[in-house]
Amino acid sequence: MRFVLDDEQREFARTLDLMLRSAGTPAVVRSWASGDHGPGRAVWARLAEAGVFALAVPEEHEGLGLLPVELAVAFGELGRHAVPGPLAETVAAGALLGRLGGDAAHARLPRLASGKAVASLCVLSPGGSPYALDADAADAVFVVDGDTVRLAASHGPVQPSADPARRLARPLGGAVLAQGPAVTAAVAYAVDVAALATAAQALGLGRALLERTVEYVRQRTQFGVAVGSFQAVKHRLADTLIALEFAQPLVHSAALALAADDHAAGREVAAAKVSACEAAYGAARTALQLHGAVGYTEELDLSLWVRKARPLRSAWGTPAACRARVLAAHGRR
């Protein structure tokens, strides 16, 4: 099956690309990693004006309704430019509150859609992480524990991460916002939204890494010729491109399944998540290998992309968990 974006969706991607190119995201990422969220919040405000955070908020709450394809398009560009912050968590929180409805949704969804509020979402589960992403930057941290959703009152100390711009903290205390069977279904839906957003983000990240690596091997010389002319280098880059190209239609398929509220959407999202994140992780490994020792230096902007690949691979569904979900949907263990 062939998936092709329409003219409006392609223009949306181009608009976000131009916007983020002018934003100087490497400096924004470094500021975020140091705890200075001002430049990042300024970028978020511009993204909100473009409608990014309204893509998972119901229209009755000043959003655009859930538009998974457009969401995937947007997050592909966010990944390509390494935009920091709890991006997937904010749209997932919007999807969660939209499904739950009630006073909590009426009070908070318009602010999420407009970009005036940044949210993080932490789903506690056996074997899962007890930490929320960027709790120190978020205006609200939603914690799901079984069939209960609460709004965290505070958070613990910020913990180091493989990616300095992904700041982790344990949410503490808080009031219960919703409880009961409806929470379970709403959370499952929100997790799928987060996983789709993360898959698209990883895909954009992988493409950026590949583009930077291709540019570098054209310039770097050995024995008087560009290393990009070596057959082994060409094969490595081709393998990376094939993995990314293979993941792209899976991400689109998952977005369409989620848009149709298909019963198989969870399986499609899991397949997209594992494929896109493994491709991005492979692109990071290729970038490091072909850049050589310079690829390991923090001063090189490349590091800002490379260090995101591993955390995205595990966020909102590890490779093992995603594969298990796909196999379970086919009745296999």
XYZ file of C-alpha atoms in Angstrom:
333
model
C 0.000 0.000 0.000
C 1.277 3.474 -0.872
C 0.761 6.415 1.468
C 1.059 9.907 0.011
C 0.544 13.154 1.899
C -1.802 15.670 0.306
C -0.731 19.193 -0.658
C -1.991 20.719 2.586
C -0.097 18.226 4.729
C 3.117 18.731 2.737
C 2.772 22.495 3.093
C 2.269 22.058 6.847
C 5.566 20.140 7.003
C 7.376 22.788 4.945
C 6.045 25.562 7.162
C 7.236 23.851 10.327
C 10.610 23.078 8.734
C 11.196 26.726 7.787
C 10.023 27.927 11.184
C 12.329 25.589 13.079
C 15.316 26.260 10.819
C 15.059 29.933 11.749
C 14.669 29.143 15.465
C 18.257 27.961 15.948
C 17.252 24.787 17.766
C 20.786 23.645 18.763
C 21.067 26.667 21.071
C 17.525 26.070 22.292
C 18.335 22.439 23.135
C 21.460 23.418 25.053
C 19.523 26.016 27.056
C 16.821 23.475 27.878
C 19.442 20.975 29.030
C 20.876 23.593 31.415
C 17.453 24.257 32.948
C 16.733 27.473 31.036
C 13.337 26.852 29.455
C 12.753 30.359 28.091
C 14.024 29.804 24.530
C 12.255 26.450 24.368
C 8.957 27.921 25.510
C 9.312 30.592 22.818
C 9.635 27.840 20.183
C 6.639 26.038 21.702
C 4.595 29.246 21.387
C 5.361 29.423 17.664
C 4.490 25.745 17.233
C 1.212 26.349 19.032
C 0.397 29.199 16.633
C 0.872 26.706 13.802
C -1.666 24.409 15.505
C 0.673 21.586 16.558
C -0.672 21.135 20.091
C -4.290 21.463 18.997
C -3.966 18.310 16.876
C -4.945 16.027 19.767
C -7.500 18.254 21.503
C -11.253 17.939 20.763
C -12.841 20.815 18.847
C -15.216 21.568 21.714
C -12.153 22.440 23.795
C -10.645 24.816 21.219
C -8.620 22.122 19.510
C -8.645 20.699 16.002
C -9.783 17.235 17.039
C -7.449 14.261 16.872
C -5.738 14.362 13.461
C -3.146 11.570 13.660
C -1.741 12.003 10.162
C -1.113 15.711 10.693
C 0.242 14.854 14.144
C 2.736 12.449 12.571
C 3.725 15.076 10.001
C 4.315 17.651 12.726
C 6.294 15.345 14.977
C 8.461 14.278 12.076
C 9.601 17.901 11.794
C 9.984 18.264 15.570
C 12.291 15.246 15.533
C 14.184 16.488 12.493
C 15.012 19.692 14.374
C 15.505 18.083 17.813
C 12.943 20.330 19.525
C 13.207 19.752 23.299
C 10.467 19.261 25.864
C 7.631 16.844 26.685
C 6.179 16.990 23.183
C 4.581 13.550 22.967
C 3.505 13.835 26.601
C 1.661 17.106 26.002
C -0.384 15.797 23.072
C -0.999 12.522 24.926
C -2.254 14.464 27.949
C -4.598 16.343 25.629
C -5.887 13.066 24.181
C -6.338 11.625 27.681
C -8.262 14.604 29.047
C -10.329 14.793 25.876
C -11.488 11.200 26.340
C -12.178 11.686 30.050
C -14.031 14.978 29.684
C -15.427 16.650 32.801
C -14.191 19.685 34.699
C -10.513 18.715 34.372
C -10.790 18.781 30.577
C -12.750 22.048 30.444
C -10.207 23.775 32.677
C -7.028 22.560 30.999
C -7.544 21.525 27.378
C -7.852 25.037 25.875
C -4.530 25.985 27.484
C -2.850 22.845 26.113
C -4.246 23.481 22.627
C -3.055 27.091 22.631
C 0.431 26.205 23.867
C -0.014 28.319 26.991
C 0.486 25.210 29.109
C 3.071 22.448 28.807
C 2.103 19.056 30.234
C 3.907 15.867 31.111
C 2.332 12.456 31.491
C 3.625 9.574 33.580
C 1.935 6.173 33.309
C 2.999 3.938 36.189
C 3.080 0.280 35.240
C 4.961 -2.860 36.309
C 8.491 -2.517 35.005
C 7.815 1.026 33.776
C 9.617 4.201 34.689
C 8.410 6.131 37.752
C 9.747 9.364 36.266
C 7.985 12.122 34.343
C 9.742 13.866 31.481
C 10.537 17.543 32.071
C 8.384 17.812 35.175
C 10.409 20.894 36.121
C 9.306 22.637 32.913
C 5.694 21.427 32.806
C 2.737 23.464 34.033
C 0.928 20.224 34.861
C 2.121 16.657 35.395
C -0.560 13.973 35.056
C 0.133 10.641 36.730
C -1.753 7.462 35.880
C -1.693 4.646 38.408
C -4.001 1.793 37.433
C -7.480 3.250 36.957
C -6.640 6.560 38.654
C -5.435 9.848 37.183
C -4.053 12.488 39.470
C -2.421 15.873 39.043
C 0.991 15.824 40.723
C 1.522 18.396 43.436
C 5.294 18.613 42.961
C 8.275 16.622 41.790
C 11.519 15.271 43.150
C 15.054 16.191 42.086
C 15.849 16.249 38.389
C 17.760 13.114 37.413
C 20.429 12.793 34.691
C 19.460 11.171 31.411
C 21.257 9.763 28.378
C 19.991 12.891 26.634
C 20.755 16.004 28.752
C 17.720 17.717 27.229
C 15.406 14.967 28.527
C 15.162 15.917 32.197
C 13.527 13.321 34.433
C 11.927 13.753 37.857
C 9.645 11.660 40.030
C 6.144 13.221 40.389
C 4.960 13.526 43.973
C 1.514 13.589 45.599
C -1.427 15.328 44.036
C -5.205 15.333 43.793
C -7.251 12.668 42.003
C -8.803 13.956 38.765
C -10.564 10.805 37.576
C -10.968 7.213 38.624
C -12.676 4.099 37.324
C -12.986 1.886 34.229
C -13.242 4.872 31.872
C -9.698 5.831 32.834
C -8.273 2.536 31.581
C -9.684 2.976 28.078
C -8.723 6.651 27.931
C -5.162 5.896 29.031
C -4.758 3.143 26.422
C -5.814 5.638 23.769
C -3.465 8.335 25.082
C -0.536 5.894 25.167
C -1.148 5.055 21.506
C -1.117 8.768 20.674
C 2.156 9.188 22.584
C 3.693 6.161 20.857
C 2.683 7.405 17.400
C 4.090 10.864 18.141
C 7.332 9.320 19.402
C 7.627 7.094 16.319
C 7.206 10.092 14.015
C 9.657 12.103 16.100
C 12.229 9.292 15.872
C 11.723 9.041 12.119
C 12.444 12.751 11.698
C 15.455 12.421 13.979
C 16.810 9.522 11.925
C 16.427 11.429 8.671
C 18.275 14.417 10.125
C 21.120 12.182 11.279
C 21.357 10.579 7.852
C 21.374 13.946 6.086
C 24.132 15.296 8.347
C 26.198 12.145 7.909
C 25.903 12.160 4.113
C 27.006 15.803 4.092
C 29.978 14.985 6.337
C 31.294 11.994 4.359
C 31.228 14.078 1.207
C 33.603 16.546 2.860
C 35.850 14.266 4.911
C 38.779 12.877 2.929
C 41.100 9.919 3.357
C 43.891 8.914 0.970
C 43.016 12.023 -0.996
C 39.365 11.121 -1.718
C 36.046 11.685 0.030
C 35.243 8.803 2.400
C 31.732 8.845 1.009
C 33.126 7.255 -2.144
C 34.145 4.093 -0.260
C 31.898 1.128 -0.956
C 31.569 0.154 2.711
C 30.417 3.673 3.597
C 27.889 3.684 0.757
C 26.479 0.350 1.938
C 26.153 1.571 5.517
C 24.315 4.711 4.428
C 22.089 2.714 2.075
C 21.116 0.330 4.879
C 20.247 3.296 7.085
C 18.111 4.880 4.359
C 16.284 1.620 3.648
C 15.393 1.211 7.339
C 13.993 4.747 7.482
C 12.089 4.324 4.223
C 10.620 1.049 5.465
C 9.432 2.689 8.693
C 7.749 5.657 6.980
C 4.675 3.811 5.609
C 4.252 1.996 8.927
C 3.999 5.355 10.689
C 1.445 6.551 8.117
C -0.514 3.308 8.427
C -0.621 3.647 12.212
C -1.817 7.243 11.912
C -4.626 6.236 9.555
C -5.656 3.355 11.827
C -5.759 5.681 14.833
C -7.757 8.252 12.853
C -10.315 5.588 11.949
C -10.406 4.332 15.551
C -9.613 0.926 14.071
C -9.568 -1.997 16.504
C -6.113 -2.860 15.128
C -4.714 0.624 15.769
C -2.710 -0.520 18.792
C -0.942 -3.187 16.753
C -0.247 -0.716 13.943
C 1.142 1.858 16.372
C 3.393 -0.744 18.022
C 4.772 -1.833 14.645
C 5.424 1.781 13.664
C 7.048 2.565 16.992
C 9.534 -0.304 16.916
C 10.377 0.169 13.228
C 10.876 3.941 13.365
C 12.826 3.908 16.615
C 15.092 1.051 15.567
C 15.752 2.878 12.286
C 16.590 6.088 14.159
C 18.836 4.205 16.568
C 20.603 2.630 13.590
C 21.007 6.082 12.027
C 22.622 7.319 15.249
C 25.077 4.408 15.245
C 25.904 5.068 11.587
C 26.415 8.767 12.279
C 28.803 8.028 15.131
C 30.797 5.493 13.174
C 31.173 7.586 10.036
C 31.934 10.831 11.861
C 34.715 9.079 13.749
C 36.009 10.497 17.035
C 34.574 13.948 16.337
C 31.094 12.414 16.543
C 31.515 11.876 20.278
C 32.196 15.515 21.138
C 29.459 17.474 22.885
C 30.532 20.644 21.077
C 29.371 19.174 17.769
C 25.661 19.788 17.163
C 25.384 16.197 15.931
C 25.510 15.037 19.562
C 22.175 16.751 20.245
C 20.528 14.400 17.745
C 22.549 11.284 18.519
C 21.758 11.396 22.237
C 18.010 11.471 21.594
C 17.890 8.244 19.632
C 18.311 5.812 22.537
C 15.749 7.446 24.891
C 13.138 7.697 22.119
C 13.704 4.003 21.410
C 12.498 3.153 24.927
C 9.899 5.894 25.471
C 6.240 4.863 25.221
C 7.004 1.245 24.412
C 10.346 -0.551 24.376
C 11.248 -2.560 21.266
C 10.519 -5.797 23.146
C 7.139 -4.555 24.369
C 6.142 -3.333 20.901
C 7.132 -6.608 19.260
C 5.224 -8.544 21.905
C 2.133 -6.441 21.245
C 2.314 -7.079 17.513
C 2.756 -10.827 18.033
C -0.057 -10.955 20.597
C -2.400 -9.311 18.081
C -1.635 -12.184 15.716
C -2.255 -14.759 18.417
C 1.418 -15.601 18.903
C 3.741 -15.433 21.887
